[in-house]
PDB file of C-alpha atoms in Angstrom:
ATOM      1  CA  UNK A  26      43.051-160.470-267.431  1.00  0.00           C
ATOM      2  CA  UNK A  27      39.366-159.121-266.767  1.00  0.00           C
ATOM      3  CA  UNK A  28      35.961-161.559-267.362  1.00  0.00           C
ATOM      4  CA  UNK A  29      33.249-160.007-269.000  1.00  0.00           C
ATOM      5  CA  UNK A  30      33.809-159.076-272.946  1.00  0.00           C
ATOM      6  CA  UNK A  31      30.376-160.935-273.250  1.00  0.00           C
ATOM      7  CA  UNK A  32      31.463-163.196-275.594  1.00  0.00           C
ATOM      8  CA  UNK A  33      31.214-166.055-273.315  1.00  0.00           C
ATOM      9  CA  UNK A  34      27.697-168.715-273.874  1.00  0.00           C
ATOM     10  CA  UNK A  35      28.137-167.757-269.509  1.00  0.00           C
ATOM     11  CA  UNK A  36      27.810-163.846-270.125  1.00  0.00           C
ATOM     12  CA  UNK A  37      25.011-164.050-273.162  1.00  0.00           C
ATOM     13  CA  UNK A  38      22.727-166.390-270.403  1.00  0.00           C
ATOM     14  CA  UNK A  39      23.445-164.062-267.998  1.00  0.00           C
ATOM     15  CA  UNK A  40      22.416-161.237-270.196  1.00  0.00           C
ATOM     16  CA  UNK A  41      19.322-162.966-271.451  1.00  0.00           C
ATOM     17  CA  UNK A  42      18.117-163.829-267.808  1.00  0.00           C
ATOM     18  CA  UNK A  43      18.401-160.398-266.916  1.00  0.00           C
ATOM     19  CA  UNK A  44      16.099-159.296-270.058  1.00  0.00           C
ATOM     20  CA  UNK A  45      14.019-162.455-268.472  1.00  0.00           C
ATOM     21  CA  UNK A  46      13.930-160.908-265.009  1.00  0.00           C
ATOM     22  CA  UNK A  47      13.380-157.407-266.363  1.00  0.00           C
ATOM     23  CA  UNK A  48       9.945-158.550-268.265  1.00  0.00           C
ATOM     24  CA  UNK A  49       8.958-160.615-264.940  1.00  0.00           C
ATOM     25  CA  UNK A  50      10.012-159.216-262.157  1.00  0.00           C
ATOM     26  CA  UNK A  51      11.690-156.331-263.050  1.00  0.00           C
ATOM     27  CA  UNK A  52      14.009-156.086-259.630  1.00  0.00           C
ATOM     28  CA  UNK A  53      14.863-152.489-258.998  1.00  0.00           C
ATOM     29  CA  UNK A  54      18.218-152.935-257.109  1.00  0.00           C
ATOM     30  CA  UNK A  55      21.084-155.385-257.763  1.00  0.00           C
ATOM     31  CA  UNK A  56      24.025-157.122-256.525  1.00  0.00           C
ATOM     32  CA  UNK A  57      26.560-158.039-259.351  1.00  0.00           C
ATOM     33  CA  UNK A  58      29.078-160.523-257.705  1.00  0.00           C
ATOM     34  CA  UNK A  59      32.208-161.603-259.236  1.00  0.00           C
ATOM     35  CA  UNK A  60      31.350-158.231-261.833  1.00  0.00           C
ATOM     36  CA  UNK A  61      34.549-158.333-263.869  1.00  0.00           C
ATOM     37  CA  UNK A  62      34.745-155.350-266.176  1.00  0.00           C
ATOM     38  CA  UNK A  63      31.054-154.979-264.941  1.00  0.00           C
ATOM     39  CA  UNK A  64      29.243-155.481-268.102  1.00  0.00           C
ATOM     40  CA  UNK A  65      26.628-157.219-266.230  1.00  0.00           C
ATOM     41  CA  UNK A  66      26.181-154.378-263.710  1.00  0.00           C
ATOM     42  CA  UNK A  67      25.812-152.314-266.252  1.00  0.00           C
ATOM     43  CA  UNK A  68      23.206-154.108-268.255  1.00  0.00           C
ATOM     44  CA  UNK A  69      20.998-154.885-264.786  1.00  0.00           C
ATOM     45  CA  UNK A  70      21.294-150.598-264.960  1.00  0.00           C
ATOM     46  CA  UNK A  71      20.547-150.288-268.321  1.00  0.00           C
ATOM     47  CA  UNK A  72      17.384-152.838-267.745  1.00  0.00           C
ATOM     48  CA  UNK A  73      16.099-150.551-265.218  1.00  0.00           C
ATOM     49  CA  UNK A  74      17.520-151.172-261.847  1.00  0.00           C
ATOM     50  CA  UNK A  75      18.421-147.604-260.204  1.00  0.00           C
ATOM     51  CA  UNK A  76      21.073-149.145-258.082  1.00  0.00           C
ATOM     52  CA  UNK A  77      23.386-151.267-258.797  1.00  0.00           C
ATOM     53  CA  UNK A  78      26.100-153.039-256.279  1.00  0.00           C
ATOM     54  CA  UNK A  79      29.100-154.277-258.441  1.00  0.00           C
ATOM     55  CA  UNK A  80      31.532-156.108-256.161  1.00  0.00           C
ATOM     56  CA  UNK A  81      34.784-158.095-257.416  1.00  0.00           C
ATOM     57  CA  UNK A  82      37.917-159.546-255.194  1.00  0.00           C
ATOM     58  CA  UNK A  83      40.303-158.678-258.060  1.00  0.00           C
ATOM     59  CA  UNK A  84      41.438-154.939-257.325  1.00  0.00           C
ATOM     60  CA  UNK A  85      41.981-155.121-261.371  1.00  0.00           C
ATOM     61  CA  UNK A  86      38.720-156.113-262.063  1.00  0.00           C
ATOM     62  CA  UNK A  87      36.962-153.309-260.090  1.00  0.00           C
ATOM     63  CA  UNK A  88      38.885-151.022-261.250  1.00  0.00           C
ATOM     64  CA  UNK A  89      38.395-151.959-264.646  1.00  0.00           C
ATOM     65  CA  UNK A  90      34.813-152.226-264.177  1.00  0.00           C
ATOM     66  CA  UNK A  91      34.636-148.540-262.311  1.00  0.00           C
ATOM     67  CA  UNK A  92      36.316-147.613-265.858  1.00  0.00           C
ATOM     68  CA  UNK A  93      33.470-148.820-267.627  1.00  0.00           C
ATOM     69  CA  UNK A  94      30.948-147.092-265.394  1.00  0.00           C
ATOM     70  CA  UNK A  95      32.388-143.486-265.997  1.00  0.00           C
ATOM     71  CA  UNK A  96      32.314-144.539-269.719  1.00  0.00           C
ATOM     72  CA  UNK A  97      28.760-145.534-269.353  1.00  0.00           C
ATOM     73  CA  UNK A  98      27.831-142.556-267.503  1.00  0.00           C
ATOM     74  CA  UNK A  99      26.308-144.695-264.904  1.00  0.00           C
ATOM     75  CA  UNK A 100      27.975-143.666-261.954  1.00  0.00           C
ATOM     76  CA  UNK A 101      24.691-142.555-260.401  1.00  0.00           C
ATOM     77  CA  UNK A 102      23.353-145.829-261.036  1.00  0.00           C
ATOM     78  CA  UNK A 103      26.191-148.447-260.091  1.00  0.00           C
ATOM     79  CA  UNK A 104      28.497-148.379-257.870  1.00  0.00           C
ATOM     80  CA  UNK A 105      31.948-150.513-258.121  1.00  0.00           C
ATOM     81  CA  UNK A 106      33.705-151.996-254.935  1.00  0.00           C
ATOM     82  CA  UNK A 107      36.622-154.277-254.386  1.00  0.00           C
ATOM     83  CA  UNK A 108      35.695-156.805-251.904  1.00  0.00           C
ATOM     84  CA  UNK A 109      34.720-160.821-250.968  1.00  0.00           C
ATOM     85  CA  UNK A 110      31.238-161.878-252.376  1.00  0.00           C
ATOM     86  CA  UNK A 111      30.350-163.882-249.334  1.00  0.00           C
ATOM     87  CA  UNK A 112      30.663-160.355-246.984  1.00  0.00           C
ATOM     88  CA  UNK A 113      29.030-158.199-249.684  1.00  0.00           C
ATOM     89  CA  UNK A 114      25.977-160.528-250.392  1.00  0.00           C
ATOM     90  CA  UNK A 115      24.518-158.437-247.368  1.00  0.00           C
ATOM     91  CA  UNK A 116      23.867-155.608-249.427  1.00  0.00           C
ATOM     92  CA  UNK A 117      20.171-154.889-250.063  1.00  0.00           C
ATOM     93  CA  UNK A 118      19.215-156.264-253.414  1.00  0.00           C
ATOM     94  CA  UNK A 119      15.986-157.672-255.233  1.00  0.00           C
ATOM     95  CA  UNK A 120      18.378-159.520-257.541  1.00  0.00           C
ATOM     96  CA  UNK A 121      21.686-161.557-257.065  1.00  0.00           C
ATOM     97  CA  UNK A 122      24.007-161.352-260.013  1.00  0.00           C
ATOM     98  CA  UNK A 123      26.936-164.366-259.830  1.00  0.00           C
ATOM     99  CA  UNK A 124      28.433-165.904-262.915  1.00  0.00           C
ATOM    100  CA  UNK A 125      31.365-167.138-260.357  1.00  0.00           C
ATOM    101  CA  UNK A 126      33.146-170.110-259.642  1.00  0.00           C
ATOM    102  CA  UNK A 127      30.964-173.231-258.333  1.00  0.00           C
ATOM    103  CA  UNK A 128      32.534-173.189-255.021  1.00  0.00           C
ATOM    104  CA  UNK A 129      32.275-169.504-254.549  1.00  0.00           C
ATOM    105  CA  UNK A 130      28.693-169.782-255.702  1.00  0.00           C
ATOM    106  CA  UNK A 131      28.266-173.126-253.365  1.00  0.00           C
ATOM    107  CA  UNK A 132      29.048-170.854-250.011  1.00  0.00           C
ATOM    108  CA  UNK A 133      27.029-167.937-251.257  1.00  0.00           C
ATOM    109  CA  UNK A 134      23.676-169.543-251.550  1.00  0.00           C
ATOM    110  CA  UNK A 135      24.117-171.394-248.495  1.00  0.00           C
ATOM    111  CA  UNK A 136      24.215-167.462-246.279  1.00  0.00           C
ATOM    112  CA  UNK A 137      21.335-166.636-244.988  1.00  0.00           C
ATOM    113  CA  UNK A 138      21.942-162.739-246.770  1.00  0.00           C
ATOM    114  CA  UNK A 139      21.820-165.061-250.297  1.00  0.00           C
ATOM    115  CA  UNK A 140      18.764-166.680-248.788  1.00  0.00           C
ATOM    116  CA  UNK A 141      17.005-163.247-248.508  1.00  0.00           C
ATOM    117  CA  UNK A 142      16.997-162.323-252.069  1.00  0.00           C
ATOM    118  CA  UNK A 143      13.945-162.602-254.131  1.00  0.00           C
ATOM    119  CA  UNK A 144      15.505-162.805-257.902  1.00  0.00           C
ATOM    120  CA  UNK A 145      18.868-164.837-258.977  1.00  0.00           C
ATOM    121  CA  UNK A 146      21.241-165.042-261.695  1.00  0.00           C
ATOM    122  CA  UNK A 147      23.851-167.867-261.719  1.00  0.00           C
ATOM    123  CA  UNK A 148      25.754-168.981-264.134  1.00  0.00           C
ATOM    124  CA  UNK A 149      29.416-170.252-264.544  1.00  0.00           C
ATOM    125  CA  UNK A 150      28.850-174.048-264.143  1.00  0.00           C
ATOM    126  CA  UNK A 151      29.604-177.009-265.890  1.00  0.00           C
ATOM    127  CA  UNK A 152      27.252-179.819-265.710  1.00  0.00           C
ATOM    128  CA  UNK A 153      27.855-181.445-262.483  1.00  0.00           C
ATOM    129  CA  UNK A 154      28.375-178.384-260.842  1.00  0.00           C
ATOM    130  CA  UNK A 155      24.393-176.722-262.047  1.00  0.00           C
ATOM    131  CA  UNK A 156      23.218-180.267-261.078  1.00  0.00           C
ATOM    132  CA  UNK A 157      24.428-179.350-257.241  1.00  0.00           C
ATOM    133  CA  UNK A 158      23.382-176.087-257.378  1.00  0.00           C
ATOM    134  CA  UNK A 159      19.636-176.386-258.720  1.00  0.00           C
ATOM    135  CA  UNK A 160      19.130-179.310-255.719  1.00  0.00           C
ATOM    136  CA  UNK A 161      20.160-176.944-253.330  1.00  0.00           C
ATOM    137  CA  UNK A 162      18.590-174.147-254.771  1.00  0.00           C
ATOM    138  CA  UNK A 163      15.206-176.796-254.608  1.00  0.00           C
ATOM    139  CA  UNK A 164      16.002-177.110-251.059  1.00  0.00           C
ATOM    140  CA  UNK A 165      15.720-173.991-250.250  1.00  0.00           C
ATOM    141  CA  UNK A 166      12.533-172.873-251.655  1.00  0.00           C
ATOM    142  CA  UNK A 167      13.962-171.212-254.628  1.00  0.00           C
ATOM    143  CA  UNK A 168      11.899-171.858-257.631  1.00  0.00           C
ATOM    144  CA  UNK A 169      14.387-172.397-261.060  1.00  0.00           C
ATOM    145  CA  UNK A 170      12.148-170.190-263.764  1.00  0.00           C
ATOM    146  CA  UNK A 171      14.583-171.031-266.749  1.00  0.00           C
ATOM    147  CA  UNK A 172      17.873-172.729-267.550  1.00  0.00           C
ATOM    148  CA  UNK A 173      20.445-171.864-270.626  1.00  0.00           C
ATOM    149  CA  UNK A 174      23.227-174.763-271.439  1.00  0.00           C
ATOM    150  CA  UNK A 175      25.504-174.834-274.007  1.00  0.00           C
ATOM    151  CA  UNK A 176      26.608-177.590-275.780  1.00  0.00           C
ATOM    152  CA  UNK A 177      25.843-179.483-271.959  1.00  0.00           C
ATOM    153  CA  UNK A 178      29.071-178.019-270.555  1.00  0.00           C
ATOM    154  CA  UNK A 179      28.098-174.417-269.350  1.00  0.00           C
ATOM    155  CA  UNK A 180      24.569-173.531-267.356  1.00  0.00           C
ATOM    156  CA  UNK A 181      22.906-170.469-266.312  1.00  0.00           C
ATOM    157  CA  UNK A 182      19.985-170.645-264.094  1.00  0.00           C
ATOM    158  CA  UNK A 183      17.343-167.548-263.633  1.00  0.00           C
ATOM    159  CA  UNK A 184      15.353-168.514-260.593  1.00  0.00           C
ATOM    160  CA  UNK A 185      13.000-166.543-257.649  1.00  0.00           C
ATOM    161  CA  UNK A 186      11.992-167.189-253.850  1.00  0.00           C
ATOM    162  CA  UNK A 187       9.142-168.787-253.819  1.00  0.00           C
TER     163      UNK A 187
END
């Protein structure tokens, strides 16, 4: 009832971007949106970042991802909240985590908060949908560093302000 087992081509991108960003970049604060059981968050931790915003709308899937904090021992490191993406994208972060649904993901990078990032994640669309999203990602200055697709149904972008 939970995303995030990381067997999803979505998940693996996501995980390989954030080895990607880690080598670059390497962001020291994240914001994991749409976290699921917060395997993500957890990774962008393990990578390095010392803190970690994990935020979810699904009171099951925060919860489930808090769960997998403790078991982590990374509470000092991430912290789990229930809440809406588009109010949480606020939150102080080099990097934006979102392997969401297109028109979540749509709304979040046109906030100004999204606009403010320097480092991105996103993942979770199908062909059409990544075709949107890198345009307006162009758009906006944001500079698309490397793309994942599988079998040309699911894409994952890693991209940086410019």
């Amino acid at each position: 009832m939970v995303f995030g087992v990381g067997t999803h081509p979505t998940t693996r991108d996501c995980l390989s971007a954030l080895q990607l960003a880690n080598k670059t970049a390497a962001p020291d604060t994240a914001l994991d949106l749409g976290t699921g059981t917060g395997l993500l968050a957890l990774a962008a931790a393990r990578l390095g970042c010392s803190r970690v915003v994990a935020v979810d709308l699904n009171g099951l899937a925060a919860k489930t991802a808090q769960a997998n904090v403790r078991l982590n021992q990374l509470q000092d490191y991430v912290m789990v909240t229930q809440g809406d993406a588009l109010d949480l994208v606020r939150c102080p972060a080099d990097l934006v985590i979102a392997n969401i649904h297109y028109d979540v993901m749509r709304r979040l990078i046109n906030s100004k908060a999204f606009l403010e990032k320097k480092h991105f994640v996103l993942s979770g669309l199908m062909r059409r949908e990544a075709k949107d999203i890198e345009g307006e990602l162009k758009r906006r200055s944001i500079f698309v560093v490397k793309t994942w697709q599988h079998d040309g149904v699911w894409f994952t972008f890693y991209a940086r302000r410019r």
